[in-house]
Amino acid sequence: MLKLNYKVNKKQNASKSCVVCGIENDLGLKTSFYELENGELVAICNTKDWHQSYPGRVHGGMSAALLDETIGRAVSINDDTTWGVTVSLELKYKKPVPTNCEIKIVGRITSENRKLFEGSGEIYLPNGEVAVTATGKYMKMKAEKITEDGLDESEWFYTEDEEEIECIELPY
């Protein structure tokens, strides 16, 4: 299997309470998102037992949430004031996603116009195999229009990594 290293251009912000990226959500996935030199977005998270459905397997809804968030955030690479709001999402589950391991989720924009975009993504297991794939359609929306009060710095902020991530290896 070919593995390529991609330079990280930027780490995206995290939220306080989101189930996918919320750093203060005790039961959340605490996912970090990285914009790559190739125009894709990579999410990295460590699955836990409390994300399971069957013993040792991450719930399919958690996999869907990870792919939805990663594809939806990919639009922010070119405009960090615009977010994707899900219109439709289709998933194909190919292999179980195990608990208690680090997984990578990759998302990209495949087409877009002024109001909408479409994207695709995959969840990669530690051995490089694809576990879940997704395609989705999203509405472009300015961040301040998504919530009634907008997002302030107590809800949406940059977090430092323990060790700076300069490159991410992907199995392409």
PDB file of C-alpha atoms in Angstrom:
ATOM      1  CA  MET A   1       0.000   0.000   0.000  1.00  0.00           C
ATOM      2  CA  LEU A   2       1.378   3.376  -1.051  1.00  0.00           C
ATOM      3  CA  LYS A   3       1.665   5.929   1.756  1.00  0.00           C
ATOM      4  CA  LEU A   4       2.244   9.612   1.120  1.00  0.00           C
ATOM      5  CA  ASN A   5       3.117  12.432   3.503  1.00  0.00           C
ATOM      6  CA  TYR A   6       1.235  15.696   3.117  1.00  0.00           C
ATOM      7  CA  LYS A   7       2.263  19.007   4.648  1.00  0.00           C
ATOM      8  CA  VAL A   8      -0.198  20.510   7.130  1.00  0.00           C
ATOM      9  CA  ASN A   9      -1.031  24.087   6.124  1.00  0.00           C
ATOM     10  CA  LYS A  10      -3.275  24.896   9.085  1.00  0.00           C
ATOM     11  CA  LYS A  11      -5.061  23.391  12.062  1.00  0.00           C
ATOM     12  CA  GLN A  12      -8.749  24.333  12.222  1.00  0.00           C
ATOM     13  CA  ASN A  13     -10.508  25.599  15.329  1.00  0.00           C
ATOM     14  CA  ALA A  14     -12.363  23.346  17.774  1.00  0.00           C
ATOM     15  CA  SER A  15     -15.521  23.940  19.742  1.00  0.00           C
ATOM     16  CA  LYS A  16     -16.324  23.634  23.397  1.00  0.00           C
ATOM     17  CA  SER A  17     -19.256  21.181  23.279  1.00  0.00           C
ATOM     18  CA  CYS A  18     -19.518  19.552  19.824  1.00  0.00           C
ATOM     19  CA  VAL A  19     -19.748  15.741  19.927  1.00  0.00           C
ATOM     20  CA  VAL A  20     -17.112  15.524  17.184  1.00  0.00           C
ATOM     21  CA  CYS A  21     -14.587  18.255  18.066  1.00  0.00           C
ATOM     22  CA  GLY A  22     -15.668  19.583  21.467  1.00  0.00           C
ATOM     23  CA  ILE A  23     -12.710  19.650  23.807  1.00  0.00           C
ATOM     24  CA  GLU A  24     -14.906  19.977  26.904  1.00  0.00           C
ATOM     25  CA  ASN A  25     -17.370  17.252  25.868  1.00  0.00           C
ATOM     26  CA  ASP A  26     -16.368  14.345  28.134  1.00  0.00           C
ATOM     27  CA  LEU A  27     -18.095  11.766  25.923  1.00  0.00           C
ATOM     28  CA  GLY A  28     -17.160  13.341  22.589  1.00  0.00           C
ATOM     29  CA  LEU A  29     -14.602  12.299  20.012  1.00  0.00           C
ATOM     30  CA  LYS A  30     -12.265  15.296  20.592  1.00  0.00           C
ATOM     31  CA  THR A  31     -11.283  15.285  16.918  1.00  0.00           C
ATOM     32  CA  SER A  32      -8.608  17.603  15.500  1.00  0.00           C
ATOM     33  CA  PHE A  33      -8.843  18.902  11.916  1.00  0.00           C
ATOM     34  CA  TYR A  34      -5.912  19.714   9.629  1.00  0.00           C
ATOM     35  CA  GLU A  35      -5.889  21.427   6.233  1.00  0.00           C
ATOM     36  CA  LEU A  36      -3.390  19.754   3.894  1.00  0.00           C
ATOM     37  CA  GLU A  37      -1.302  21.023   1.018  1.00  0.00           C
ATOM     38  CA  ASN A  38      -3.321  18.877  -1.418  1.00  0.00           C
ATOM     39  CA  GLY A  39      -6.578  20.732  -0.581  1.00  0.00           C
ATOM     40  CA  GLU A  40      -8.038  17.958   1.568  1.00  0.00           C
ATOM     41  CA  LEU A  41      -9.018  18.072   5.218  1.00  0.00           C
ATOM     42  CA  VAL A  42      -7.846  15.353   7.616  1.00  0.00           C
ATOM     43  CA  ALA A  43      -9.424  14.652  10.971  1.00  0.00           C
ATOM     44  CA  ILE A  44      -7.654  12.608  13.619  1.00  0.00           C
ATOM     45  CA  CYS A  45      -9.359  11.107  16.634  1.00  0.00           C
ATOM     46  CA  ASN A  46      -8.907   8.371  19.180  1.00  0.00           C
ATOM     47  CA  THR A  47     -12.000   6.225  19.539  1.00  0.00           C
ATOM     48  CA  LYS A  48     -13.035   5.128  23.027  1.00  0.00           C
ATOM     49  CA  ASP A  49     -15.186   2.369  24.521  1.00  0.00           C
ATOM     50  CA  TRP A  50     -18.057   4.828  25.106  1.00  0.00           C
ATOM     51  CA  HIS A  51     -18.274   5.390  21.314  1.00  0.00           C
ATOM     52  CA  GLN A  52     -19.190   1.732  20.746  1.00  0.00           C
ATOM     53  CA  SER A  53     -22.292  -0.026  19.536  1.00  0.00           C
ATOM     54  CA  TYR A  54     -21.235  -3.658  19.626  1.00  0.00           C
ATOM     55  CA  PRO A  55     -18.323  -4.431  21.945  1.00  0.00           C
ATOM     56  CA  GLY A  56     -15.082  -3.198  20.422  1.00  0.00           C
ATOM     57  CA  ARG A  57     -16.781  -1.453  17.484  1.00  0.00           C
ATOM     58  CA  VAL A  58     -17.517   2.245  17.050  1.00  0.00           C
ATOM     59  CA  HIS A  59     -21.212   3.035  16.553  1.00  0.00           C
ATOM     60  CA  GLY A  60     -22.087   3.658  12.900  1.00  0.00           C
ATOM     61  CA  GLY A  61     -23.654   6.973  13.888  1.00  0.00           C
ATOM     62  CA  MET A  62     -20.307   8.146  15.257  1.00  0.00           C
ATOM     63  CA  SER A  63     -18.649   7.203  11.959  1.00  0.00           C
ATOM     64  CA  ALA A  64     -21.368   9.162  10.140  1.00  0.00           C
ATOM     65  CA  ALA A  65     -20.831  12.185  12.400  1.00  0.00           C
ATOM     66  CA  LEU A  66     -17.067  12.103  11.778  1.00  0.00           C
ATOM     67  CA  LEU A  67     -17.476  11.974   8.006  1.00  0.00           C
ATOM     68  CA  ASP A  68     -20.257  14.575   8.007  1.00  0.00           C
ATOM     69  CA  GLU A  69     -18.153  17.022  10.020  1.00  0.00           C
ATOM     70  CA  THR A  70     -14.986  16.413   7.983  1.00  0.00           C
ATOM     71  CA  ILE A  71     -16.642  16.831   4.588  1.00  0.00           C
ATOM     72  CA  GLY A  72     -18.702  19.775   5.856  1.00  0.00           C
ATOM     73  CA  ARG A  73     -15.614  21.550   7.212  1.00  0.00           C
ATOM     74  CA  ALA A  74     -13.647  21.077   3.968  1.00  0.00           C
ATOM     75  CA  VAL A  75     -15.359  24.145   2.491  1.00  0.00           C
ATOM     76  CA  SER A  76     -13.669  26.266   5.184  1.00  0.00           C
ATOM     77  CA  ILE A  77     -10.237  25.594   3.686  1.00  0.00           C
ATOM     78  CA  ASN A  78     -10.809  28.331   1.087  1.00  0.00           C
ATOM     79  CA  ASP A  79     -13.025  30.571   3.263  1.00  0.00           C
ATOM     80  CA  ASP A  80     -12.893  30.161   7.032  1.00  0.00           C
ATOM     81  CA  THR A  81     -16.085  32.221   7.455  1.00  0.00           C
ATOM     82  CA  THR A  82     -18.159  29.677   5.492  1.00  0.00           C
ATOM     83  CA  TRP A  83     -19.361  26.343   6.864  1.00  0.00           C
ATOM     84  CA  GLY A  84     -21.236  23.443   5.360  1.00  0.00           C
ATOM     85  CA  VAL A  85     -24.733  22.588   6.605  1.00  0.00           C
ATOM     86  CA  THR A  86     -25.749  19.050   5.638  1.00  0.00           C
ATOM     87  CA  VAL A  87     -28.414  18.572   2.973  1.00  0.00           C
ATOM     88  CA  SER A  88     -27.800  14.833   2.407  1.00  0.00           C
ATOM     89  CA  LEU A  89     -25.224  12.239   3.391  1.00  0.00           C
ATOM     90  CA  GLU A  90     -24.763   8.696   2.081  1.00  0.00           C
ATOM     91  CA  LEU A  91     -22.421   6.203   3.731  1.00  0.00           C
ATOM     92  CA  LYS A  92     -21.033   2.789   2.856  1.00  0.00           C
ATOM     93  CA  TYR A  93     -19.750   0.709   5.759  1.00  0.00           C
ATOM     94  CA  LYS A  94     -16.991  -1.615   4.539  1.00  0.00           C
ATOM     95  CA  LYS A  95     -15.227  -2.689   7.755  1.00  0.00           C
ATOM     96  CA  PRO A  96     -15.864  -2.204  11.467  1.00  0.00           C
ATOM     97  CA  VAL A  97     -14.159   0.782  13.081  1.00  0.00           C
ATOM     98  CA  PRO A  98     -12.543  -0.429  16.316  1.00  0.00           C
ATOM     99  CA  THR A  99     -12.684   1.362  19.643  1.00  0.00           C
ATOM    100  CA  ASN A 100      -9.520   2.453  21.453  1.00  0.00           C
ATOM    101  CA  CYS A 101      -7.463   3.338  18.390  1.00  0.00           C
ATOM    102  CA  GLU A 102      -6.435   6.351  16.344  1.00  0.00           C
ATOM    103  CA  ILE A 103      -8.277   6.773  13.057  1.00  0.00           C
ATOM    104  CA  LYS A 104      -7.942   9.290  10.246  1.00  0.00           C
ATOM    105  CA  ILE A 105     -10.865  10.778   8.384  1.00  0.00           C
ATOM    106  CA  VAL A 106     -10.265  12.511   5.046  1.00  0.00           C
ATOM    107  CA  GLY A 107     -12.713  14.870   3.364  1.00  0.00           C
ATOM    108  CA  ARG A 108     -12.679  16.923   0.197  1.00  0.00           C
ATOM    109  CA  ILE A 109     -14.883  19.095  -2.008  1.00  0.00           C
ATOM    110  CA  THR A 110     -15.795  17.393  -5.302  1.00  0.00           C
ATOM    111  CA  SER A 111     -17.973  20.151  -6.800  1.00  0.00           C
ATOM    112  CA  GLU A 112     -19.414  23.483  -5.739  1.00  0.00           C
ATOM    113  CA  ASN A 113     -21.391  26.491  -6.820  1.00  0.00           C
ATOM    114  CA  ARG A 114     -22.352  29.727  -5.107  1.00  0.00           C
ATOM    115  CA  LYS A 115     -24.791  28.140  -2.626  1.00  0.00           C
ATOM    116  CA  LEU A 116     -24.013  24.412  -2.445  1.00  0.00           C
ATOM    117  CA  PHE A 117     -21.109  22.003  -2.513  1.00  0.00           C
ATOM    118  CA  GLU A 118     -20.671  18.262  -2.727  1.00  0.00           C
ATOM    119  CA  GLY A 119     -17.916  16.281  -1.103  1.00  0.00           C
ATOM    120  CA  SER A 120     -16.599  12.838  -0.339  1.00  0.00           C
ATOM    121  CA  GLY A 121     -14.617  11.250   2.442  1.00  0.00           C
ATOM    122  CA  GLU A 122     -13.240   8.087   4.016  1.00  0.00           C
ATOM    123  CA  ILE A 123     -12.387   6.739   7.433  1.00  0.00           C
ATOM    124  CA  TYR A 124      -8.983   5.034   7.469  1.00  0.00           C
ATOM    125  CA  LEU A 125      -8.097   2.343   9.977  1.00  0.00           C
ATOM    126  CA  PRO A 126      -4.634   2.264  11.587  1.00  0.00           C
ATOM    127  CA  ASN A 127      -3.508  -0.337   9.003  1.00  0.00           C
ATOM    128  CA  GLY A 128      -4.508   2.000   6.130  1.00  0.00           C
ATOM    129  CA  GLU A 129      -7.657   0.143   5.082  1.00  0.00           C
ATOM    130  CA  VAL A 130     -10.811   2.122   4.304  1.00  0.00           C
ATOM    131  CA  ALA A 131     -13.560   1.324   6.807  1.00  0.00           C
ATOM    132  CA  VAL A 132     -16.314   3.765   5.789  1.00  0.00           C
ATOM    133  CA  THR A 133     -16.896   6.006   2.771  1.00  0.00           C
ATOM    134  CA  ALA A 134     -19.324   8.887   2.369  1.00  0.00           C
ATOM    135  CA  THR A 135     -20.620  11.365  -0.158  1.00  0.00           C
ATOM    136  CA  GLY A 136     -22.664  14.375   0.786  1.00  0.00           C
ATOM    137  CA  LYS A 137     -24.305  17.581  -0.326  1.00  0.00           C
ATOM    138  CA  TYR A 138     -24.045  20.711   1.817  1.00  0.00           C
ATOM    139  CA  MET A 139     -25.411  24.236   1.854  1.00  0.00           C
ATOM    140  CA  LYS A 140     -22.817  26.995   2.273  1.00  0.00           C
ATOM    141  CA  MET A 141     -23.606  29.187   5.250  1.00  0.00           C
ATOM    142  CA  LYS A 142     -21.760  31.942   7.054  1.00  0.00           C
ATOM    143  CA  ALA A 143     -20.804  30.868  10.572  1.00  0.00           C
ATOM    144  CA  GLU A 144     -22.646  33.743  12.245  1.00  0.00           C
ATOM    145  CA  LYS A 145     -25.945  32.658  10.620  1.00  0.00           C
ATOM    146  CA  ILE A 146     -25.818  29.064  11.889  1.00  0.00           C
ATOM    147  CA  THR A 147     -26.522  29.935  15.531  1.00  0.00           C
ATOM    148  CA  GLU A 148     -28.885  32.578  16.886  1.00  0.00           C
ATOM    149  CA  ASP A 149     -26.184  34.408  18.822  1.00  0.00           C
ATOM    150  CA  GLY A 150     -23.264  33.598  16.532  1.00  0.00           C
ATOM    151  CA  LEU A 151     -20.101  31.983  17.812  1.00  0.00           C
ATOM    152  CA  ASP A 152     -17.855  33.745  20.280  1.00  0.00           C
ATOM    153  CA  GLU A 153     -14.380  32.836  21.456  1.00  0.00           C
ATOM    154  CA  SER A 154     -15.737  30.805  24.372  1.00  0.00           C
ATOM    155  CA  GLU A 155     -17.437  28.393  21.930  1.00  0.00           C
ATOM    156  CA  TRP A 156     -15.057  28.332  18.928  1.00  0.00           C
ATOM    157  CA  PHE A 157     -11.290  28.618  19.344  1.00  0.00           C
ATOM    158  CA  TYR A 158      -7.837  27.416  18.354  1.00  0.00           C
ATOM    159  CA  THR A 159      -6.201  24.693  20.442  1.00  0.00           C
ATOM    160  CA  GLU A 160      -2.519  23.814  20.439  1.00  0.00           C
ATOM    161  CA  ASP A 161      -1.410  20.220  19.871  1.00  0.00           C
ATOM    162  CA  GLU A 162       0.891  18.664  22.467  1.00  0.00           C
ATOM    163  CA  GLU A 163       3.361  18.170  19.619  1.00  0.00           C
ATOM    164  CA  GLU A 164       3.062  20.273  16.475  1.00  0.00           C
ATOM    165  CA  ILE A 165       1.946  18.205  13.491  1.00  0.00           C
ATOM    166  CA  GLU A 166       3.799  19.267  10.353  1.00  0.00           C
ATOM    167  CA  CYS A 167       2.966  16.335   8.046  1.00  0.00           C
ATOM    168  CA  ILE A 168       0.274  13.669   7.951  1.00  0.00           C
ATOM    169  CA  GLU A 169       0.769  10.292   6.290  1.00  0.00           C
ATOM    170  CA  LEU A 170      -2.150   8.993   4.241  1.00  0.00           C
ATOM    171  CA  PRO A 171      -2.486   5.584   2.540  1.00  0.00           C
ATOM    172  CA  TYR A 172      -3.166   6.528  -1.077  1.00  0.00           C
TER     173      TYR A 172
END
